[in-house]
Coordinates of C-alpha atoms and ligand atoms in Angstrom, one line a residue:
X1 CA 10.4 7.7 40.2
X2 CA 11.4 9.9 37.8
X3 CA 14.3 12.7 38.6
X4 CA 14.0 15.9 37.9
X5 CA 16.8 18.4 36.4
X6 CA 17.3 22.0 34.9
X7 CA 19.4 20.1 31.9
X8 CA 19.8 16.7 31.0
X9 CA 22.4 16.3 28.7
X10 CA 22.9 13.0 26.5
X11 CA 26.5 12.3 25.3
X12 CA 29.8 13.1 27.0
X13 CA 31.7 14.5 24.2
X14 CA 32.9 17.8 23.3
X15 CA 29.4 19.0 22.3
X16 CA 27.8 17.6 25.3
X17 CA 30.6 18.5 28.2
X18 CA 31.0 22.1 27.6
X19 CA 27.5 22.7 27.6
X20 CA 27.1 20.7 30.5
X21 CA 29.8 22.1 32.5
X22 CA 29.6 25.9 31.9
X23 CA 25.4 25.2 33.1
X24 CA 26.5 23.4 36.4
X25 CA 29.2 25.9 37.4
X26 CA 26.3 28.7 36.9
X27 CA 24.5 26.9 39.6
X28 CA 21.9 24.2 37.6
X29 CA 20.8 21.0 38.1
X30 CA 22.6 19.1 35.7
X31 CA 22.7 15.3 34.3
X32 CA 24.8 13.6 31.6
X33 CA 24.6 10.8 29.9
X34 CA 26.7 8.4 27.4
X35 CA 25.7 4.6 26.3
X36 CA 29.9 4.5 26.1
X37 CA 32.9 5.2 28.0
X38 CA 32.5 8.8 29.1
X39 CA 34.6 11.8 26.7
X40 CA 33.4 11.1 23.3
X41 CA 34.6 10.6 19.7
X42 CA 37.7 13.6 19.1
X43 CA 39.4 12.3 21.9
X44 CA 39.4 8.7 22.0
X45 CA 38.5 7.9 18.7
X46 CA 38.5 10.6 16.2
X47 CA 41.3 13.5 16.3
X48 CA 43.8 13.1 19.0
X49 CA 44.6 9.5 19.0
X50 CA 44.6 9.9 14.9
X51 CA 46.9 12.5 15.1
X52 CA 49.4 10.3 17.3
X53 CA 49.3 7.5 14.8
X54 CA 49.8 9.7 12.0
X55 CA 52.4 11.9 14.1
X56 CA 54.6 8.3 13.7
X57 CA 53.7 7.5 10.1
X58 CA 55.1 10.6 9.1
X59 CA 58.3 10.6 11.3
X60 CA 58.8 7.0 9.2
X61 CA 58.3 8.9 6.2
X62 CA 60.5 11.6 6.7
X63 CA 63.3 9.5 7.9
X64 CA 62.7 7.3 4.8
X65 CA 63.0 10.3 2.4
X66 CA 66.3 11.5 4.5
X67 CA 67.7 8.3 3.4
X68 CA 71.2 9.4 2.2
X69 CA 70.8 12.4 3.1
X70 CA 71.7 12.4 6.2
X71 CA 69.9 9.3 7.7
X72 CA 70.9 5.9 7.4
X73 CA 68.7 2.9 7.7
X74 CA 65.2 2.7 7.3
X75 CA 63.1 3.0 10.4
X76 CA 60.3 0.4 10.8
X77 CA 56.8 0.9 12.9
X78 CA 56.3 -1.5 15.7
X79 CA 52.5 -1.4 16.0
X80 CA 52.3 -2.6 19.1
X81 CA 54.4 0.2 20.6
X82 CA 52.4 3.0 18.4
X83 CA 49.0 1.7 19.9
X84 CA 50.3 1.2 23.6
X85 CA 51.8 5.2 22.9
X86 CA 48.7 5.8 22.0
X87 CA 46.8 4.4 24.8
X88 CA 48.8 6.6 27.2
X89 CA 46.3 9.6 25.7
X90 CA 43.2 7.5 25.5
X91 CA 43.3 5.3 28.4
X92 CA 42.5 7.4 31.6
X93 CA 39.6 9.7 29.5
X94 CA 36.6 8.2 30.4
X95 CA 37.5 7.8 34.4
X96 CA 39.2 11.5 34.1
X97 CA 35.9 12.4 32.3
X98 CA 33.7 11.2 35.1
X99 CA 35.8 12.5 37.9
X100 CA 35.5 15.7 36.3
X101 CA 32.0 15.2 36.0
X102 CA 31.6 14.2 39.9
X103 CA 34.1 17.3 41.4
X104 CA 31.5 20.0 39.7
X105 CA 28.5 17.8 40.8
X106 CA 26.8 16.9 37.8
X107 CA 25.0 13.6 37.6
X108 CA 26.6 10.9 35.7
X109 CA 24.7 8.0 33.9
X110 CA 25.7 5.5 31.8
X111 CA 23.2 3.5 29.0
X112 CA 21.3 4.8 25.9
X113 CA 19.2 7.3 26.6
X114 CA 15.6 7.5 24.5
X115 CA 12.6 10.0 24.6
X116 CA 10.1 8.8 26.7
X117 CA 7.9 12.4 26.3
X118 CA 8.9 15.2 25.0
X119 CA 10.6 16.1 29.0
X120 CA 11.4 13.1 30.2
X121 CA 14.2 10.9 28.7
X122 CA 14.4 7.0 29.8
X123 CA 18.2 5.4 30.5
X124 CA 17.7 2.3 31.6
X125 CA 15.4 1.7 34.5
X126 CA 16.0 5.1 35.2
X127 CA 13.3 8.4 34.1
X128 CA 15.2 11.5 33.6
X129 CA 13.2 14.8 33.1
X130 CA 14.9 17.7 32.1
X131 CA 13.4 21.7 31.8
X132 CA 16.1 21.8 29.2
X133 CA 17.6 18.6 27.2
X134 CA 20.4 19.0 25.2
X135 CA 21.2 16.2 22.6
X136 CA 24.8 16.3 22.0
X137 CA 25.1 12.3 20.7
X138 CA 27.7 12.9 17.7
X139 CA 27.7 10.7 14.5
X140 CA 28.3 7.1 13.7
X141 CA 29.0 5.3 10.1
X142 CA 26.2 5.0 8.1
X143 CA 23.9 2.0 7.5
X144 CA 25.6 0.8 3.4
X145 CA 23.0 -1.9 3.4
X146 CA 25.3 -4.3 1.3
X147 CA 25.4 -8.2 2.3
X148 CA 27.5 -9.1 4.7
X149 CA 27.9 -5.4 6.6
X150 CA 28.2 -7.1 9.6
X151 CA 32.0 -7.9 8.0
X152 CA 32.9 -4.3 8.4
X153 CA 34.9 -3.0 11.1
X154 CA 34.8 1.1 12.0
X155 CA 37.3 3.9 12.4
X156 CA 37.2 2.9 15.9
X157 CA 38.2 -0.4 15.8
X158 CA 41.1 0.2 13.6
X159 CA 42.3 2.7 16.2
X160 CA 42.3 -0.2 19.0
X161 CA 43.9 -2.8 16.5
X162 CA 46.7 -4.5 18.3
X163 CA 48.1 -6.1 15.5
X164 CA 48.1 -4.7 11.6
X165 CA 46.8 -7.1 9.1
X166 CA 49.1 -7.0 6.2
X167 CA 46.1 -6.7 3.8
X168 CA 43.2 -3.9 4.6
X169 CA 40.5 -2.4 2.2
X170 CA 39.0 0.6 3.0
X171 CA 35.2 1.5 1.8
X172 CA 34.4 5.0 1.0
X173 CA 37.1 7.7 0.0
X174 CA 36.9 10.3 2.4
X175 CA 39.0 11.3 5.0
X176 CA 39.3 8.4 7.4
X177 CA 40.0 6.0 4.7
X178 CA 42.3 8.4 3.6
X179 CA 44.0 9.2 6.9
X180 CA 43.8 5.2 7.9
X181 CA 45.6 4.4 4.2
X182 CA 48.6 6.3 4.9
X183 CA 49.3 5.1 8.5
X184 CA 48.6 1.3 7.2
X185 CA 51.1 2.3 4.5
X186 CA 53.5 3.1 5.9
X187 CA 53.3 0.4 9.0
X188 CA 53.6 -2.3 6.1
X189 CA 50.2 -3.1 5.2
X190 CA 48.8 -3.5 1.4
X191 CA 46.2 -1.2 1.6
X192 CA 43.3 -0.5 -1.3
X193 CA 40.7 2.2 -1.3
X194 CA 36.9 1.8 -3.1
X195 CA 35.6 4.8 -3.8
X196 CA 31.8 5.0 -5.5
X197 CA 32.4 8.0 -7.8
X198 CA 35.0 9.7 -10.0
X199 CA 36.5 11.9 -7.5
X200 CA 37.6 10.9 -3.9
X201 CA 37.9 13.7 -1.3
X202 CA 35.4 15.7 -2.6
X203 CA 35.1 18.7 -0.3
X204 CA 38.5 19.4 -1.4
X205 CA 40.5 21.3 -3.9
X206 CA 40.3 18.6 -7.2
X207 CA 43.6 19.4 -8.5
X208 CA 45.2 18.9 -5.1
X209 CA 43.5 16.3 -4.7
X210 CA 45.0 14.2 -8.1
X211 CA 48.2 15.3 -6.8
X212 CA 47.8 13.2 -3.2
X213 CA 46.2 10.4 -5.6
X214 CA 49.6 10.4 -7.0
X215 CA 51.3 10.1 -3.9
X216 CA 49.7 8.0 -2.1
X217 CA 49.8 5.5 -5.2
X218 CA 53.9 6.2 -5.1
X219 CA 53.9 4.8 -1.3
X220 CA 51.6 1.4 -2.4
X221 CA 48.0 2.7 -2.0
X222 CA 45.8 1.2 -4.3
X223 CA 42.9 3.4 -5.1
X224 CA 39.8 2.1 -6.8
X225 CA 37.5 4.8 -8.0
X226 CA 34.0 3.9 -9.7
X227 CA 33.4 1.1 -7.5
X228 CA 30.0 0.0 -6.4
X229 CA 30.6 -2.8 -3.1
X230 CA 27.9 -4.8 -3.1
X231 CA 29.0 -7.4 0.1
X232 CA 31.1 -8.6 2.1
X233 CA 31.7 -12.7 2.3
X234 CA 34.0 -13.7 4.9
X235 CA 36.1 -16.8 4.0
X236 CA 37.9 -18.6 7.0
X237 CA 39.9 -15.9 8.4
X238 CA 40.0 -13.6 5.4
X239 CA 36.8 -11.4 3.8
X240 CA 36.0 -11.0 -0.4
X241 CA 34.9 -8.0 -0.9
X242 CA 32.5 -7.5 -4.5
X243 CA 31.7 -4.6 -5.9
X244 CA 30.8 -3.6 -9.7
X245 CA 33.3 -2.0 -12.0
X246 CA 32.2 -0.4 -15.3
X247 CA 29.4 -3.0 -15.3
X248 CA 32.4 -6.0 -14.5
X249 CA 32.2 -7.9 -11.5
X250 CA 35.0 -7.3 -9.3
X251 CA 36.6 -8.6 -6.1
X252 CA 39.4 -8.2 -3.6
X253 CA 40.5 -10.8 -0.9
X254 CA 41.5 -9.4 2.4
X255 CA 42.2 -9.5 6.3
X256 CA 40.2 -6.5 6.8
X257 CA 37.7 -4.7 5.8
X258 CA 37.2 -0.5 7.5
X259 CA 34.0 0.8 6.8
X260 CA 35.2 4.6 5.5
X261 CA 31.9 5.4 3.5
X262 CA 30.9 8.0 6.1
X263 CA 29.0 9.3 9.2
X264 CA 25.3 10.3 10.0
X265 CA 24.2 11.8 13.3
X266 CA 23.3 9.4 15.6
X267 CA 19.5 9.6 16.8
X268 CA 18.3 6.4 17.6
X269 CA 16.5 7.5 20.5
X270 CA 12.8 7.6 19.5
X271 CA 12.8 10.9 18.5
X272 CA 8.7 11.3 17.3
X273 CA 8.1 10.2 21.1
X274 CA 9.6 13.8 22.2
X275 CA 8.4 15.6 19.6
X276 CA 11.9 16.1 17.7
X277 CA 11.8 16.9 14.3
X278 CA 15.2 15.6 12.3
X279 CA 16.4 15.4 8.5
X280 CA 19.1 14.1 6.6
X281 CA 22.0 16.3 8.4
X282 CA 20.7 15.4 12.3
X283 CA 18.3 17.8 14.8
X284 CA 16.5 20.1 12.9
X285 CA 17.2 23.6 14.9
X286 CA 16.9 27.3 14.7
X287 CA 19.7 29.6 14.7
X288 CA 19.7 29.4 18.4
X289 CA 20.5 25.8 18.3
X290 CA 16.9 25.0 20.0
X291 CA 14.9 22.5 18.6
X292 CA 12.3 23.6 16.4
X293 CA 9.4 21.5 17.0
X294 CA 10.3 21.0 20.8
X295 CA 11.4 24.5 22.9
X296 CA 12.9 22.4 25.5
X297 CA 15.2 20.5 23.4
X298 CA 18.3 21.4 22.2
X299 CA 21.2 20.1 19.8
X300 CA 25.1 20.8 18.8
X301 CA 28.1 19.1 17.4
X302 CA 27.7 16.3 15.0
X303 CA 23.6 15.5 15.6
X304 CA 22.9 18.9 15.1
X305 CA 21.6 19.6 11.5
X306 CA 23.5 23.3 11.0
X307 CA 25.8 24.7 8.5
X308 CA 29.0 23.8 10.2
X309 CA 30.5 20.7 9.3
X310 CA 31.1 17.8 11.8
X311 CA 34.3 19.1 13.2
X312 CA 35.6 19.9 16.8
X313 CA 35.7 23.1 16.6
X314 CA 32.4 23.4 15.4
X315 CA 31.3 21.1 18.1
X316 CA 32.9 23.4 21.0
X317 CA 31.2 26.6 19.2
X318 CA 27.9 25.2 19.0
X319 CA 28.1 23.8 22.8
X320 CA 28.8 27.6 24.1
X321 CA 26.2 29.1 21.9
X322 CA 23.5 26.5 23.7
X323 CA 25.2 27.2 26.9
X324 CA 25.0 31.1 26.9
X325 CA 21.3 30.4 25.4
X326 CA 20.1 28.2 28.2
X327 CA 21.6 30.2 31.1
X328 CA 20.7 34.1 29.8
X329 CA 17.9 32.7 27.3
X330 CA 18.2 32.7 22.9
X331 CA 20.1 36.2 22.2
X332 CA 22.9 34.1 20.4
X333 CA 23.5 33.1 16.9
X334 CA 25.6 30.4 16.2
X335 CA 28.0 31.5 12.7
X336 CA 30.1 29.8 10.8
X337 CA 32.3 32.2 9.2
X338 CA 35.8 30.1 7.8
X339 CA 36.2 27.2 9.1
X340 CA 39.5 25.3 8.0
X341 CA 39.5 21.9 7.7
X342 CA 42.7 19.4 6.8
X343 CA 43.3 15.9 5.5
X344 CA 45.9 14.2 7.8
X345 CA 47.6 12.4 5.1
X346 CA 51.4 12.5 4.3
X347 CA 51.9 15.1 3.1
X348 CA 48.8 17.1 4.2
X349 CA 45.6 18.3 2.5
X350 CA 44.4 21.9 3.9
X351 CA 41.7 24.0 2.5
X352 CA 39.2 27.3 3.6
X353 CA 37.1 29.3 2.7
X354 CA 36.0 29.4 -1.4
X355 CA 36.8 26.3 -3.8
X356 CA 37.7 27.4 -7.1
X357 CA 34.7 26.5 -8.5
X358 CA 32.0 28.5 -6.2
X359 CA 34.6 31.6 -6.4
X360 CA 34.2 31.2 -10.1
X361 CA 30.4 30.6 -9.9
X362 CA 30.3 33.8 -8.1
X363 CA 30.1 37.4 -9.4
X364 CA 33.8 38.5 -8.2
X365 CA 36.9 39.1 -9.5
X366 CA 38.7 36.7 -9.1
X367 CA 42.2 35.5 -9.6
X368 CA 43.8 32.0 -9.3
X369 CA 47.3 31.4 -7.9
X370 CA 48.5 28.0 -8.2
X371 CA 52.1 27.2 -7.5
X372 CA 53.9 23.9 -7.2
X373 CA 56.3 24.4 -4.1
X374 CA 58.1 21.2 -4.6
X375 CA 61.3 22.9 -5.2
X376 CA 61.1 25.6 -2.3
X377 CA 63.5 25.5 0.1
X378 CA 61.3 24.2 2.9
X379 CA 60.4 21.3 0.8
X380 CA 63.8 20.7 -0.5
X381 CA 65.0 20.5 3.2
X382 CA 62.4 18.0 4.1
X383 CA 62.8 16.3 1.1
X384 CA 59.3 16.4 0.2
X385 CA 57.9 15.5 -3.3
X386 CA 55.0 16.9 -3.7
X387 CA 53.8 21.0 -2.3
X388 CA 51.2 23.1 -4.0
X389 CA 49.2 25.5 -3.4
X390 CA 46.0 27.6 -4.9
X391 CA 44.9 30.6 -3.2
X392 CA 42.2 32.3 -4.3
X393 CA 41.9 36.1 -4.5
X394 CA 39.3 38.9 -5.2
X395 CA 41.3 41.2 -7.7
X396 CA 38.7 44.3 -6.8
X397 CA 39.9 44.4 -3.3
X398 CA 43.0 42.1 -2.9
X399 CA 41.2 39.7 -0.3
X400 CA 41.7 35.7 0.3
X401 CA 38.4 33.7 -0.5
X402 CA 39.9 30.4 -0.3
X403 CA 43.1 28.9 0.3
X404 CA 44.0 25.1 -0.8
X405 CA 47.2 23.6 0.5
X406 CA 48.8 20.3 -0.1
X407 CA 52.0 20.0 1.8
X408 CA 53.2 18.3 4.9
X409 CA 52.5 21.9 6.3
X410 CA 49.6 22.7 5.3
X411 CA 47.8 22.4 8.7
X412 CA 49.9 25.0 10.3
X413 CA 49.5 27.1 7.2
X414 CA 45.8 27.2 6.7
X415 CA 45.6 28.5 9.8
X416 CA 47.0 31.4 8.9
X417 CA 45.1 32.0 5.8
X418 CA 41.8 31.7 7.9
X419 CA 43.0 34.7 9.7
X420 CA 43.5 36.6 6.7
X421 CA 40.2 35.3 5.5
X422 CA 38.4 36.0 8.4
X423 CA 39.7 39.2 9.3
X424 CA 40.0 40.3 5.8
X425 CA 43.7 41.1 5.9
X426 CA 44.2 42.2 2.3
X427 CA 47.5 40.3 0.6
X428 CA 49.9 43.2 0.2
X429 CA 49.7 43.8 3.9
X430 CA 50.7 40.0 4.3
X431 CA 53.1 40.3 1.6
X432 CA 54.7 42.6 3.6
X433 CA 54.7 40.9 7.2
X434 CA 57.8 39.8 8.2
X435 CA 57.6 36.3 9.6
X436 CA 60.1 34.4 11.1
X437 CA 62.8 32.8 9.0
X438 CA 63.1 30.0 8.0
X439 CA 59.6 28.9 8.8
X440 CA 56.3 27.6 6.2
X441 CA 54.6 30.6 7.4
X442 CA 57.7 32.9 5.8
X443 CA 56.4 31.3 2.3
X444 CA 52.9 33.0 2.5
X445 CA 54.5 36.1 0.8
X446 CA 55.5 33.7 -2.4
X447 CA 52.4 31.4 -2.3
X448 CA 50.3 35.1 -3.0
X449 CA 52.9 36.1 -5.8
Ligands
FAD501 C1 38.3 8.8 13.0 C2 37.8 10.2 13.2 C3 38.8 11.2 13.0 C4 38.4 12.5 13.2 N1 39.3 13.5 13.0 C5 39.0 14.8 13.2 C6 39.9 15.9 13.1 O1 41.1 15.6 12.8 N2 39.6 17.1 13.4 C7 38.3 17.4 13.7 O2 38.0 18.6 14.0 N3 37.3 16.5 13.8 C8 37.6 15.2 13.6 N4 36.7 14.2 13.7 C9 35.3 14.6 14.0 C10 35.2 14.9 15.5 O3 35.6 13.8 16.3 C11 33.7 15.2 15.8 O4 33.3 16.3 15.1 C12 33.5 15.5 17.3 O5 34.0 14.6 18.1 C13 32.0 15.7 17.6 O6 31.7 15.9 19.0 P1 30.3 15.6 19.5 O7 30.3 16.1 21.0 O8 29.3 16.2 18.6 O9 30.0 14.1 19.5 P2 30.8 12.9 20.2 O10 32.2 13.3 20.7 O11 30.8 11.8 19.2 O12 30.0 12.5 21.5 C14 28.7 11.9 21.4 C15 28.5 10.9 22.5 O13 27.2 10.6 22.6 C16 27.0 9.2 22.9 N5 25.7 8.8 22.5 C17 25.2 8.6 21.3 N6 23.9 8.3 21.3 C18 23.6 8.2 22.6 C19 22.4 7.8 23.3 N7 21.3 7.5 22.6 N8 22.4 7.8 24.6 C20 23.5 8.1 25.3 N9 24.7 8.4 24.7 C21 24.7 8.5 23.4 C22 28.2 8.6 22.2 O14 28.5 7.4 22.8 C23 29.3 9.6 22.3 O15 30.1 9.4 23.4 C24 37.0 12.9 13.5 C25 36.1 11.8 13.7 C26 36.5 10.5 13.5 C27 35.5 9.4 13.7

C-alpha cells in the first residue's frame, strides 16, 4: 500500500529538518527519512563534534606556547577522554532527533530511500508518495578509484576513533585533512598529508595559505604536495600507501589511512526513475530550489547543485527558501551574498568575499593590505607565531571585497568583515568604531591601515 503525503522529505539533517519542520507546524502531512541515525552530518560528524576536538587541540597548544611564560608543564591529550567529551554532544542526537520528529507529528522512517516514479519514493518494503519531495541527502567522499580504496577510512570514522594510531596519512589537502592534521598533531600522532597539486587549500588566500604550510610543518605535519596515490595495500595491521612523485614511485607505511580528497552530493537513489536531472555539483534546480525536470521535487544543502558552497549555513538558508516556497508557492530566491567560510586549524584560516586574484581580474580599484600581526599585542599575549592578514578594498569607494585572515581569531573576525561586506560599511566608518578593548575585533581599525 503505498502512503500518501504533502512532503516526503529524505535526510534528517540540517537541510532536511528545517524544511520538514516549519511544513508540519503549518499543518501538512509530512514524512522523513534517513538510511542513518537521524540529525545528519554538521552535528554528529562534521562541525560540532570537529569543533570540540579542535576546541582541545588548541587549549594544548596554547598551554604549550605559555610554557615559561606563565605555565609550567606541558599538558598531554588523553584521547579517550576528548572522544567520550565528545560523545556527550553526539550521543543523544539521533533519539533527540526522532523525539522531536514524533512531538510535531511527522512520520519517521529509517532505510535508503530510492525513486520509484517520479511521486512515489520506495524505503524499504515501504512506498512513500509525496505531492512534494524534498531531497535533502548531503554529501559523502568521493569514489578515488585507486586499488585498495576499501583501505580508507572517512572523516567519520576518525571522529569515532577510540584510540589514535601514532601514524595517520591523510589523502587530499583540503579542509578535513587539514583540520584532522592538527588535532592528530597535537594528540601525538605522526601525521603526513598528500596533496595532488601544487597548492593545498585552494579556495583560500595562497599567501596565507604558505604561511599555515609553515606552521603546521613547525608542529610535525608532513605535507606532500604533487602526489598522485595510486592504492592502498594493507600489510598485517599497517597499510602502504603509493603514489607517484615527479614521475618516482613513492610510498608511506602507516596505521591509518583518512580519505580527505573530498565530498560529492550523495544521490544514489535512482534518480532517472523520477525524472531528476543532476550534474557534477548535485540536483540540478532553479532559483527556487525546485527541481527542474521534476516540479514536484525539490533539493537543498549539500545535494543541491547551487552557488553556495556545502556549508551549514547555506544548508539552513536553502531549507527556508524551499519551506516558504512549498507552503506559499515559488516567490523566493535563494542568494548567496558573502558567505564566510574558515579552516579550523591552529591558528585559524578565515576568508570572504573576493580573493585577490578575482578582485584584480576585475575592473575596480582596488587596493591590497597585507599585514603580518605576529607582533600585535593580541598575538604577543597569546603567544602566537604566526597572524596575517589581507583585506581587500575598492579605492573608488572605500568598500571591503574580501577579507583573508590567518590567526587563531580569525573566525570571530571574519565575521565581522562579512558585515562590513554585506552591508557595505565603508572602512573609515569602521576605522572609527570604537570596539571594546582589548579584544581581536579592536584590531580591525589597524588591519585596514
Ligand atoms: C568533517 C566535516 C566537517 C565539517 N565542518 C563544517 C564546518 O566547520 N562548518 C560548516 O559550515 N560546515 C561544515 N561541514 C559541512 C556541513 O556538515 C554540511 O554542509 C551540512 O551538514 C549539510 O547538511 P545537509 O542537510 O545538506 O546534509 P546532511 O546533514 O549530510 O544530511 C543528509 C542526510 O541524508 C541521509 N541520506 C543520504 N542519502 C539517503 C538516502 N538515499 N535515503 C535516506 N537518507 C539518505 C544521510 O544519511 C544524512 O543523514 C563539515 C562536514 C564534514 C564532513
Amino acid at each position: 500500500m503505498v502512503k500518501k503525503y504533502d512532503l516526503v522529505v529524505i535526510g534528517t539533517g540540517t537541510a532536511g529538518s528545517i524544511t520538514a519542520s516549519k511544513c508540519k507546524k503549518a499543518g501538512w502531512n509530512v514524512a522523513i527519512i534517513d538510511d542513518r541515525p537521524f540529525g545528519g552530518t554538521c552535528a554528529q560528524r562534521g562541525c560540532d563534534p570537529k569543533k570540540v576536538l579542535t576546541g582541545v587541540a588548541e587549549l594544548f597548544d596554547w598551554n604549550k606556547r605559555m610554557n615559561g611564560k606563565g605555565i609550567q608543564d606541558d599538558a598531554r591529550i588523553d584521547w579517550q577522554d576528548v572522544m567520550a567529551f565528545k560523545r556527550t554532544f553526539t550521543a543523544s542526537i539521533p533519539e533527540d532527533t526522532e523525539e522531536k520528529f514524533k512531538k510535531l507529528g511527522v512520520d519517521r522512517y529509517h532505510g535508503k530511500a530510492v525513486f520509484h516514479s517520479e511521486t512515489v519514493l520506495k524505503v524499504g518494503s515501504e512506498m512513500l508518495e509525496g505531492k512534494c519531495i524534498l531531497i535533502a541527502t548531503g554529501a559523502e567522499p568521493v569514489k578515488m578509484g585507486i586499488k585498495g580504496e576499501e583501505n580508507l577510512v572517512t572523516s567519520d570514522d576518525f571522529l569515532e576513533l577510540d584510540e589514535l594510531p601514532n601514524h595517520i596519512v591523510f589523502i587530499g589537502g583540503g579542509f578535513i585533512s587539514f583540520e584532522f592534521a592538527h588535532i592528530a598533531a597535537r594528540a601525538g600522532s605522526e601525521v603526513h598529508i598528500l596533496h595532488r597539486s601544487e597548492h593545498a587549500l585552494k579556495h583560500f588566500d595562497p599567501d596565507l595559505v604558505d604561511l599555515l604550510m609553515k606552521r603546521s610543518k613547525e608542529v610535525g605535519i608532513q605535507i606532500h604536495l604533487e602526489v598522485a596515490v595510486e592504492g592502498i595495500e594493507k600489510l598485517g595491521s599497517s597499510f602502504i600507501v603509493k603514489g607517484k612523485q615527479d614521475d618516482n614511485e613513492v610510498e608511506w607505511e602507516t596505521v591509518l589511512v583518512v580519505h580527505g580528497a573530498g565530498r560529492q552530493p550523495a544521490l544514489d537513489m535512482e534518480l532517472e526513475t523520477g525524472n531528476v536531472e543532476r550534474d557534477k555539483g548535485g540536483v540540478i534546480v532553479n532559483e527556487y530550489m525546485q527541481s527542474v525536470s521534476n516540479p514536484h521535487v525539490y533539493a537543498a544543502g549539500d545535494v543541491a547543485s547551487t552557488d553556495g558552497p556545502p556549508l551549514t549555513p547555506i544548508a539552513t538558508k536553502e531549507s527556508h527558501v524551499v519551506a516558504a516556497n512549498l507552503l506559499k508557492g515559488n516567490h523566493l530566491k535563494a542568494r548567496y551574498p558573502v558567505v564566510p567560510s574558515v579552516v579550523f586549524t591552529i591558528p585559524k584560516l578565515a576568508s570572504v568575499g573576493m580573493s585577490e586574484k578575482q578582485a584584480r581580474e576585475s575592473k575596480l580599484n582596488v587596493e591590497v593590505k597585507y599585514q603580518d600581526m605576529s607582533d600585535w599585542f593580541t598575538y604577543r599575549r597569546t603567544n602566537e607565531k604566526v597572524a596575517a592578514c589581507k583585506i581587500i578594498i575598492d579605492r573608488d569607494n572605500g568598500i571591503i571585497l574580501g577579507a583573508h585572515i590567518l590567526s587563531g581569531e580569525a573566525d570571530e573576525l571574519i565575521n565581522y568583515f562579512a558585515l562590513a561586506i554585506r552591508f557595505q560599511i565603508p572602512i573609515q566608518e569602521l576605522k572609527e568604531m570604537p570596539f571594546a578593548y582589548p579584544t581581536a575585533a579592536s584590531d580591525i581599525g589597524y588591519m585596514l591601515k
